[in-house]
Amino acid sequence: MKSKTTAPRLKMRRATPADPMPWPLLLAADGPRAEIRKYLSRGELWLAEASGEVVGQMVLLETRVGTWEIMNIAVRGELRSRGVGTALLRKAKTLAAERGAQLLEVGTGNSSLRELAFYQRFGFRIVGVDTDFFVRRAGGGRLQRQDGIVLRDMVRLRIELVGRP
């Protein structure tokens, strides 16, 4: 890998059945495993590789006619803020547009301040909040905290795709 200040040279490709499942990355962005398996079975897993190693991943899913959603996206910790996430978002936008989508959506937790800023810098706009999404998902279990903020709500973001093929 290159130095922390240099963006790694990336190769983006759709995962094949022969690829090992990147569970550490998938679980870094979402959980539990059973929930991830549900959308993995219907979506597309894309891998970002640098020097032959998986350094990021995303799962794309057509949720409605004309709308694709990034269900899961994550970058290896030491490579965050080096352009990998932005490259994955660009790929998602291109893929959705090629498939005729008008909208690309993503959801993230109310306590995910870094991610909320990242998506908005890319052009996503907040379009709704699914109140108590993570409370329901926890099913009475212990709620997670991020930077002292309880993870309760799913913040929904969307970007309109222009110049579609």
JSON list of C-alpha atoms in Angstrom, two decimals:
[
{"chain": "A", "resi": 1, "resn": "MET", "atom": "CA", "xyz": [0.00, 0.00, 0.00]},
{"chain": "A", "resi": 2, "resn": "LYS", "atom": "CA", "xyz": [1.04, 3.57, -0.55]},
{"chain": "A", "resi": 3, "resn": "SER", "atom": "CA", "xyz": [1.49, 6.23, 2.12]},
{"chain": "A", "resi": 4, "resn": "LYS", "atom": "CA", "xyz": [-1.51, 7.53, 4.04]},
{"chain": "A", "resi": 5, "resn": "THR", "atom": "CA", "xyz": [-1.67, 10.76, 2.03]},
{"chain": "A", "resi": 6, "resn": "THR", "atom": "CA", "xyz": [-1.71, 9.05, -1.38]},
{"chain": "A", "resi": 7, "resn": "ALA", "atom": "CA", "xyz": [-4.87, 7.47, -2.72]},
{"chain": "A", "resi": 8, "resn": "PRO", "atom": "CA", "xyz": [-4.36, 3.80, -3.57]},
{"chain": "A", "resi": 9, "resn": "ARG", "atom": "CA", "xyz": [-4.77, 2.64, -7.17]},
{"chain": "A", "resi": 10, "resn": "LEU", "atom": "CA", "xyz": [-8.12, 0.87, -7.17]},
{"chain": "A", "resi": 11, "resn": "LYS", "atom": "CA", "xyz": [-9.75, -1.84, -9.19]},
{"chain": "A", "resi": 12, "resn": "MET", "atom": "CA", "xyz": [-13.55, -2.11, -8.85]},
{"chain": "A", "resi": 13, "resn": "ARG", "atom": "CA", "xyz": [-15.27, -5.36, -9.67]},
{"chain": "A", "resi": 14, "resn": "ARG", "atom": "CA", "xyz": [-18.40, -7.28, -8.88]},
{"chain": "A", "resi": 15, "resn": "ALA", "atom": "CA", "xyz": [-17.76, -10.12, -6.45]},
{"chain": "A", "resi": 16, "resn": "THR", "atom": "CA", "xyz": [-18.00, -13.66, -7.76]},
{"chain": "A", "resi": 17, "resn": "PRO", "atom": "CA", "xyz": [-19.15, -16.78, -5.87]},
{"chain": "A", "resi": 18, "resn": "ALA", "atom": "CA", "xyz": [-15.45, -17.74, -5.59]},
{"chain": "A", "resi": 19, "resn": "ASP", "atom": "CA", "xyz": [-14.60, -14.58, -3.62]},
{"chain": "A", "resi": 20, "resn": "PRO", "atom": "CA", "xyz": [-14.41, -14.89, 0.15]},
{"chain": "A", "resi": 21, "resn": "MET", "atom": "CA", "xyz": [-17.17, -12.88, 1.80]},
{"chain": "A", "resi": 22, "resn": "PRO", "atom": "CA", "xyz": [-15.66, -9.65, 3.23]},
{"chain": "A", "resi": 23, "resn": "TRP", "atom": "CA", "xyz": [-17.47, -10.07, 6.57]},
{"chain": "A", "resi": 24, "resn": "PRO", "atom": "CA", "xyz": [-15.27, -7.69, 8.59]},
{"chain": "A", "resi": 25, "resn": "LEU", "atom": "CA", "xyz": [-16.11, -4.86, 6.17]},
{"chain": "A", "resi": 26, "resn": "LEU", "atom": "CA", "xyz": [-19.78, -5.80, 5.87]},
{"chain": "A", "resi": 27, "resn": "LEU", "atom": "CA", "xyz": [-20.17, -5.95, 9.66]},
{"chain": "A", "resi": 28, "resn": "ALA", "atom": "CA", "xyz": [-18.28, -2.67, 10.11]},
{"chain": "A", "resi": 29, "resn": "ALA", "atom": "CA", "xyz": [-21.11, -0.93, 8.25]},
{"chain": "A", "resi": 30, "resn": "ASP", "atom": "CA", "xyz": [-24.13, -2.94, 9.38]},
{"chain": "A", "resi": 31, "resn": "GLY", "atom": "CA", "xyz": [-25.28, -5.90, 11.36]},
{"chain": "A", "resi": 32, "resn": "PRO", "atom": "CA", "xyz": [-26.33, -8.41, 12.44]},
{"chain": "A", "resi": 33, "resn": "ARG", "atom": "CA", "xyz": [-25.16, -10.99, 9.92]},
{"chain": "A", "resi": 34, "resn": "ALA", "atom": "CA", "xyz": [-28.70, -12.26, 9.31]},
{"chain": "A", "resi": 35, "resn": "GLU", "atom": "CA", "xyz": [-29.81, -8.79, 8.14]},
{"chain": "A", "resi": 36, "resn": "ILE", "atom": "CA", "xyz": [-26.82, -8.49, 5.83]},
{"chain": "A", "resi": 37, "resn": "ARG", "atom": "CA", "xyz": [-27.50, -11.92, 4.34]},
{"chain": "A", "resi": 38, "resn": "LYS", "atom": "CA", "xyz": [-31.06, -10.83, 3.46]},
{"chain": "A", "resi": 39, "resn": "TYR", "atom": "CA", "xyz": [-29.98, -8.00, 1.19]},
{"chain": "A", "resi": 40, "resn": "LEU", "atom": "CA", "xyz": [-26.85, -9.78, -0.06]},
{"chain": "A", "resi": 41, "resn": "SER", "atom": "CA", "xyz": [-29.08, -12.50, -1.52]},
{"chain": "A", "resi": 42, "resn": "ARG", "atom": "CA", "xyz": [-30.94, -9.90, -3.62]},
{"chain": "A", "resi": 43, "resn": "GLY", "atom": "CA", "xyz": [-28.21, -7.32, -4.23]},
{"chain": "A", "resi": 44, "resn": "GLU", "atom": "CA", "xyz": [-24.86, -6.94, -5.93]},
{"chain": "A", "resi": 45, "resn": "LEU", "atom": "CA", "xyz": [-21.62, -7.06, -3.93]},
{"chain": "A", "resi": 46, "resn": "TRP", "atom": "CA", "xyz": [-18.88, -4.85, -5.37]},
{"chain": "A", "resi": 47, "resn": "LEU", "atom": "CA", "xyz": [-15.27, -4.93, -4.23]},
{"chain": "A", "resi": 48, "resn": "ALA", "atom": "CA", "xyz": [-12.60, -2.24, -4.28]},
{"chain": "A", "resi": 49, "resn": "GLU", "atom": "CA", "xyz": [-9.15, -3.77, -4.51]},
{"chain": "A", "resi": 50, "resn": "ALA", "atom": "CA", "xyz": [-5.69, -2.26, -4.16]},
{"chain": "A", "resi": 51, "resn": "SER", "atom": "CA", "xyz": [-2.56, -4.33, -4.77]},
{"chain": "A", "resi": 52, "resn": "GLY", "atom": "CA", "xyz": [-4.77, -7.43, -5.00]},
{"chain": "A", "resi": 53, "resn": "GLU", "atom": "CA", "xyz": [-6.35, -6.90, -1.55]},
{"chain": "A", "resi": 54, "resn": "VAL", "atom": "CA", "xyz": [-9.97, -6.01, -0.83]},
{"chain": "A", "resi": 55, "resn": "VAL", "atom": "CA", "xyz": [-9.89, -2.56, 0.76]},
{"chain": "A", "resi": 56, "resn": "GLY", "atom": "CA", "xyz": [-13.56, -1.63, 0.42]},
{"chain": "A", "resi": 57, "resn": "GLN", "atom": "CA", "xyz": [-16.93, -3.02, -0.53]},
{"chain": "A", "resi": 58, "resn": "MET", "atom": "CA", "xyz": [-20.49, -1.99, -1.22]},
{"chain": "A", "resi": 59, "resn": "VAL", "atom": "CA", "xyz": [-23.79, -3.76, -1.74]},
{"chain": "A", "resi": 60, "resn": "LEU", "atom": "CA", "xyz": [-26.21, -2.29, -4.29]},
{"chain": "A", "resi": 61, "resn": "LEU", "atom": "CA", "xyz": [-29.87, -3.25, -4.52]},
{"chain": "A", "resi": 62, "resn": "GLU", "atom": "CA", "xyz": [-32.74, -2.10, -6.70]},
{"chain": "A", "resi": 63, "resn": "THR", "atom": "CA", "xyz": [-35.37, -1.25, -4.08]},
{"chain": "A", "resi": 64, "resn": "ARG", "atom": "CA", "xyz": [-38.03, 0.16, -6.41]},
{"chain": "A", "resi": 65, "resn": "VAL", "atom": "CA", "xyz": [-38.36, 0.77, -10.12]},
{"chain": "A", "resi": 66, "resn": "GLY", "atom": "CA", "xyz": [-35.93, 3.60, -10.92]},
{"chain": "A", "resi": 67, "resn": "THR", "atom": "CA", "xyz": [-34.34, 3.54, -7.46]},
{"chain": "A", "resi": 68, "resn": "TRP", "atom": "CA", "xyz": [-31.16, 1.79, -6.34]},
{"chain": "A", "resi": 69, "resn": "GLU", "atom": "CA", "xyz": [-29.86, 1.81, -2.79]},
{"chain": "A", "resi": 70, "resn": "ILE", "atom": "CA", "xyz": [-26.41, 1.41, -1.31]},
{"chain": "A", "resi": 71, "resn": "MET", "atom": "CA", "xyz": [-27.29, -1.11, 1.38]},
{"chain": "A", "resi": 72, "resn": "ASN", "atom": "CA", "xyz": [-23.80, -1.43, 2.81]},
{"chain": "A", "resi": 73, "resn": "ILE", "atom": "CA", "xyz": [-20.53, 0.37, 2.17]},
{"chain": "A", "resi": 74, "resn": "ALA", "atom": "CA", "xyz": [-17.26, 0.22, 4.08]},
{"chain": "A", "resi": 75, "resn": "VAL", "atom": "CA", "xyz": [-13.55, 0.90, 3.67]},
{"chain": "A", "resi": 76, "resn": "ARG", "atom": "CA", "xyz": [-10.70, -0.64, 5.63]},
{"chain": "A", "resi": 77, "resn": "GLY", "atom": "CA", "xyz": [-9.89, 1.59, 8.58]},
{"chain": "A", "resi": 78, "resn": "GLU", "atom": "CA", "xyz": [-6.35, 2.58, 7.63]},
{"chain": "A", "resi": 79, "resn": "LEU", "atom": "CA", "xyz": [-7.53, 3.66, 4.16]},
{"chain": "A", "resi": 80, "resn": "ARG", "atom": "CA", "xyz": [-10.39, 5.93, 5.20]},
{"chain": "A", "resi": 81, "resn": "SER", "atom": "CA", "xyz": [-10.19, 9.50, 3.95]},
{"chain": "A", "resi": 82, "resn": "ARG", "atom": "CA", "xyz": [-8.02, 8.40, 1.01]},
{"chain": "A", "resi": 83, "resn": "GLY", "atom": "CA", "xyz": [-10.61, 8.33, -1.75]},
{"chain": "A", "resi": 84, "resn": "VAL", "atom": "CA", "xyz": [-11.75, 4.70, -1.58]},
{"chain": "A", "resi": 85, "resn": "GLY", "atom": "CA", "xyz": [-15.24, 5.55, -0.29]},
{"chain": "A", "resi": 86, "resn": "THR", "atom": "CA", "xyz": [-15.64, 8.30, -2.86]},
{"chain": "A", "resi": 87, "resn": "ALA", "atom": "CA", "xyz": [-14.60, 5.88, -5.62]},
{"chain": "A", "resi": 88, "resn": "LEU", "atom": "CA", "xyz": [-17.21, 3.40, -4.38]},
{"chain": "A", "resi": 89, "resn": "LEU", "atom": "CA", "xyz": [-19.91, 6.12, -4.39]},
{"chain": "A", "resi": 90, "resn": "ARG", "atom": "CA", "xyz": [-18.93, 7.12, -7.93]},
{"chain": "A", "resi": 91, "resn": "LYS", "atom": "CA", "xyz": [-19.17, 3.49, -9.01]},
{"chain": "A", "resi": 92, "resn": "ALA", "atom": "CA", "xyz": [-22.60, 3.15, -7.38]},
{"chain": "A", "resi": 93, "resn": "LYS", "atom": "CA", "xyz": [-23.81, 6.29, -9.13]},
{"chain": "A", "resi": 94, "resn": "THR", "atom": "CA", "xyz": [-22.52, 5.08, -12.50]},
{"chain": "A", "resi": 95, "resn": "LEU", "atom": "CA", "xyz": [-24.00, 1.59, -12.09]},
{"chain": "A", "resi": 96, "resn": "ALA", "atom": "CA", "xyz": [-27.41, 2.91, -11.03]},
{"chain": "A", "resi": 97, "resn": "ALA", "atom": "CA", "xyz": [-27.49, 5.37, -13.95]},
{"chain": "A", "resi": 98, "resn": "GLU", "atom": "CA", "xyz": [-26.48, 2.63, -16.42]},
{"chain": "A", "resi": 99, "resn": "ARG", "atom": "CA", "xyz": [-29.42, 0.59, -15.16]},
{"chain": "A", "resi": 100, "resn": "GLY", "atom": "CA", "xyz": [-31.82, 3.46, -15.82]},
{"chain": "A", "resi": 101, "resn": "ALA", "atom": "CA", "xyz": [-32.29, 4.61, -12.23]},
{"chain": "A", "resi": 102, "resn": "GLN", "atom": "CA", "xyz": [-33.39, 8.14, -11.48]},
{"chain": "A", "resi": 103, "resn": "LEU", "atom": "CA", "xyz": [-32.45, 7.95, -7.78]},
{"chain": "A", "resi": 104, "resn": "LEU", "atom": "CA", "xyz": [-29.63, 6.53, -5.68]},
{"chain": "A", "resi": 105, "resn": "GLU", "atom": "CA", "xyz": [-30.33, 6.22, -1.97]},
{"chain": "A", "resi": 106, "resn": "VAL", "atom": "CA", "xyz": [-28.42, 5.37, 1.17]},
{"chain": "A", "resi": 107, "resn": "GLY", "atom": "CA", "xyz": [-29.30, 5.17, 4.85]},
{"chain": "A", "resi": 108, "resn": "THR", "atom": "CA", "xyz": [-27.09, 5.67, 7.86]},
{"chain": "A", "resi": 109, "resn": "GLY", "atom": "CA", "xyz": [-27.46, 6.00, 11.59]},
{"chain": "A", "resi": 110, "resn": "ASN", "atom": "CA", "xyz": [-28.30, 9.25, 13.32]},
{"chain": "A", "resi": 111, "resn": "SER", "atom": "CA", "xyz": [-25.07, 8.89, 15.30]},
{"chain": "A", "resi": 112, "resn": "SER", "atom": "CA", "xyz": [-22.91, 8.36, 12.20]},
{"chain": "A", "resi": 113, "resn": "LEU", "atom": "CA", "xyz": [-21.82, 11.98, 11.94]},
{"chain": "A", "resi": 114, "resn": "ARG", "atom": "CA", "xyz": [-18.75, 11.29, 9.79]},
{"chain": "A", "resi": 115, "resn": "GLU", "atom": "CA", "xyz": [-20.82, 9.26, 7.31]},
{"chain": "A", "resi": 116, "resn": "LEU", "atom": "CA", "xyz": [-23.61, 11.86, 7.20]},
{"chain": "A", "resi": 117, "resn": "ALA", "atom": "CA", "xyz": [-21.06, 14.53, 6.29]},
{"chain": "A", "resi": 118, "resn": "PHE", "atom": "CA", "xyz": [-19.41, 12.23, 3.71]},
{"chain": "A", "resi": 119, "resn": "TYR", "atom": "CA", "xyz": [-22.67, 11.53, 1.86]},
{"chain": "A", "resi": 120, "resn": "GLN", "atom": "CA", "xyz": [-23.72, 15.18, 1.87]},
{"chain": "A", "resi": 121, "resn": "ARG", "atom": "CA", "xyz": [-20.34, 16.31, 0.52]},
{"chain": "A", "resi": 122, "resn": "PHE", "atom": "CA", "xyz": [-20.91, 13.86, -2.34]},
{"chain": "A", "resi": 123, "resn": "GLY", "atom": "CA", "xyz": [-24.29, 15.47, -3.11]},
{"chain": "A", "resi": 124, "resn": "PHE", "atom": "CA", "xyz": [-26.76, 13.28, -1.22]},
{"chain": "A", "resi": 125, "resn": "ARG", "atom": "CA", "xyz": [-29.57, 15.15, 0.53]},
{"chain": "A", "resi": 126, "resn": "ILE", "atom": "CA", "xyz": [-31.47, 14.09, 3.64]},
{"chain": "A", "resi": 127, "resn": "VAL", "atom": "CA", "xyz": [-34.99, 13.06, 2.60]},
{"chain": "A", "resi": 128, "resn": "GLY", "atom": "CA", "xyz": [-36.30, 11.39, 5.73]},
{"chain": "A", "resi": 129, "resn": "VAL", "atom": "CA", "xyz": [-35.76, 9.72, 9.05]},
{"chain": "A", "resi": 130, "resn": "ASP", "atom": "CA", "xyz": [-36.95, 6.23, 9.95]},
{"chain": "A", "resi": 131, "resn": "THR", "atom": "CA", "xyz": [-37.52, 6.90, 13.64]},
{"chain": "A", "resi": 132, "resn": "ASP", "atom": "CA", "xyz": [-36.43, 4.11, 16.00]},
{"chain": "A", "resi": 133, "resn": "PHE", "atom": "CA", "xyz": [-35.21, 1.90, 13.13]},
{"chain": "A", "resi": 134, "resn": "PHE", "atom": "CA", "xyz": [-32.26, 0.59, 15.15]},
{"chain": "A", "resi": 135, "resn": "VAL", "atom": "CA", "xyz": [-34.34, 0.31, 18.33]},
{"chain": "A", "resi": 136, "resn": "ARG", "atom": "CA", "xyz": [-36.72, -2.04, 16.49]},
{"chain": "A", "resi": 137, "resn": "ARG", "atom": "CA", "xyz": [-33.80, -3.94, 14.98]},
{"chain": "A", "resi": 138, "resn": "ALA", "atom": "CA", "xyz": [-32.22, -4.42, 18.41]},
{"chain": "A", "resi": 139, "resn": "GLY", "atom": "CA", "xyz": [-35.46, -6.09, 19.54]},
{"chain": "A", "resi": 140, "resn": "GLY", "atom": "CA", "xyz": [-35.05, -5.08, 23.16]},
{"chain": "A", "resi": 141, "resn": "GLY", "atom": "CA", "xyz": [-31.30, -5.58, 23.07]},
{"chain": "A", "resi": 142, "resn": "ARG", "atom": "CA", "xyz": [-28.74, -3.02, 24.08]},
{"chain": "A", "resi": 143, "resn": "LEU", "atom": "CA", "xyz": [-28.49, 0.04, 21.84]},
{"chain": "A", "resi": 144, "resn": "GLN", "atom": "CA", "xyz": [-25.13, 1.04, 20.42]},
{"chain": "A", "resi": 145, "resn": "ARG", "atom": "CA", "xyz": [-23.48, 4.41, 20.94]},
{"chain": "A", "resi": 146, "resn": "GLN", "atom": "CA", "xyz": [-21.23, 6.35, 18.61]},
{"chain": "A", "resi": 147, "resn": "ASP", "atom": "CA", "xyz": [-19.33, 9.35, 19.96]},
{"chain": "A", "resi": 148, "resn": "GLY", "atom": "CA", "xyz": [-21.68, 9.33, 22.95]},
{"chain": "A", "resi": 149, "resn": "ILE", "atom": "CA", "xyz": [-24.81, 9.44, 20.75]},
{"chain": "A", "resi": 150, "resn": "VAL", "atom": "CA", "xyz": [-27.33, 6.60, 20.99]},
{"chain": "A", "resi": 151, "resn": "LEU", "atom": "CA", "xyz": [-27.92, 4.93, 17.61]},
{"chain": "A", "resi": 152, "resn": "ARG", "atom": "CA", "xyz": [-31.71, 5.02, 17.23]},
{"chain": "A", "resi": 153, "resn": "ASP", "atom": "CA", "xyz": [-32.82, 6.40, 13.87]},
{"chain": "A", "resi": 154, "resn": "MET", "atom": "CA", "xyz": [-32.01, 5.67, 10.23]},
{"chain": "A", "resi": 155, "resn": "VAL", "atom": "CA", "xyz": [-31.32, 8.88, 8.30]},
{"chain": "A", "resi": 156, "resn": "ARG", "atom": "CA", "xyz": [-32.33, 8.43, 4.66]},
{"chain": "A", "resi": 157, "resn": "LEU", "atom": "CA", "xyz": [-30.39, 10.28, 1.95]},
{"chain": "A", "resi": 158, "resn": "ARG", "atom": "CA", "xyz": [-30.88, 10.49, -1.81]},
{"chain": "A", "resi": 159, "resn": "ILE", "atom": "CA", "xyz": [-29.16, 11.83, -4.87]},
{"chain": "A", "resi": 160, "resn": "GLU", "atom": "CA", "xyz": [-30.90, 12.42, -8.17]},
{"chain": "A", "resi": 161, "resn": "LEU", "atom": "CA", "xyz": [-29.10, 10.96, -11.15]},
{"chain": "A", "resi": 162, "resn": "VAL", "atom": "CA", "xyz": [-28.78, 13.35, -14.07]},
{"chain": "A", "resi": 163, "resn": "GLY", "atom": "CA", "xyz": [-27.48, 12.61, -17.53]},
{"chain": "A", "resi": 164, "resn": "ARG", "atom": "CA", "xyz": [-28.73, 9.04, -17.38]},
{"chain": "A", "resi": 165, "resn": "PRO", "atom": "CA", "xyz": [-28.12, 6.85, -20.43]}
]
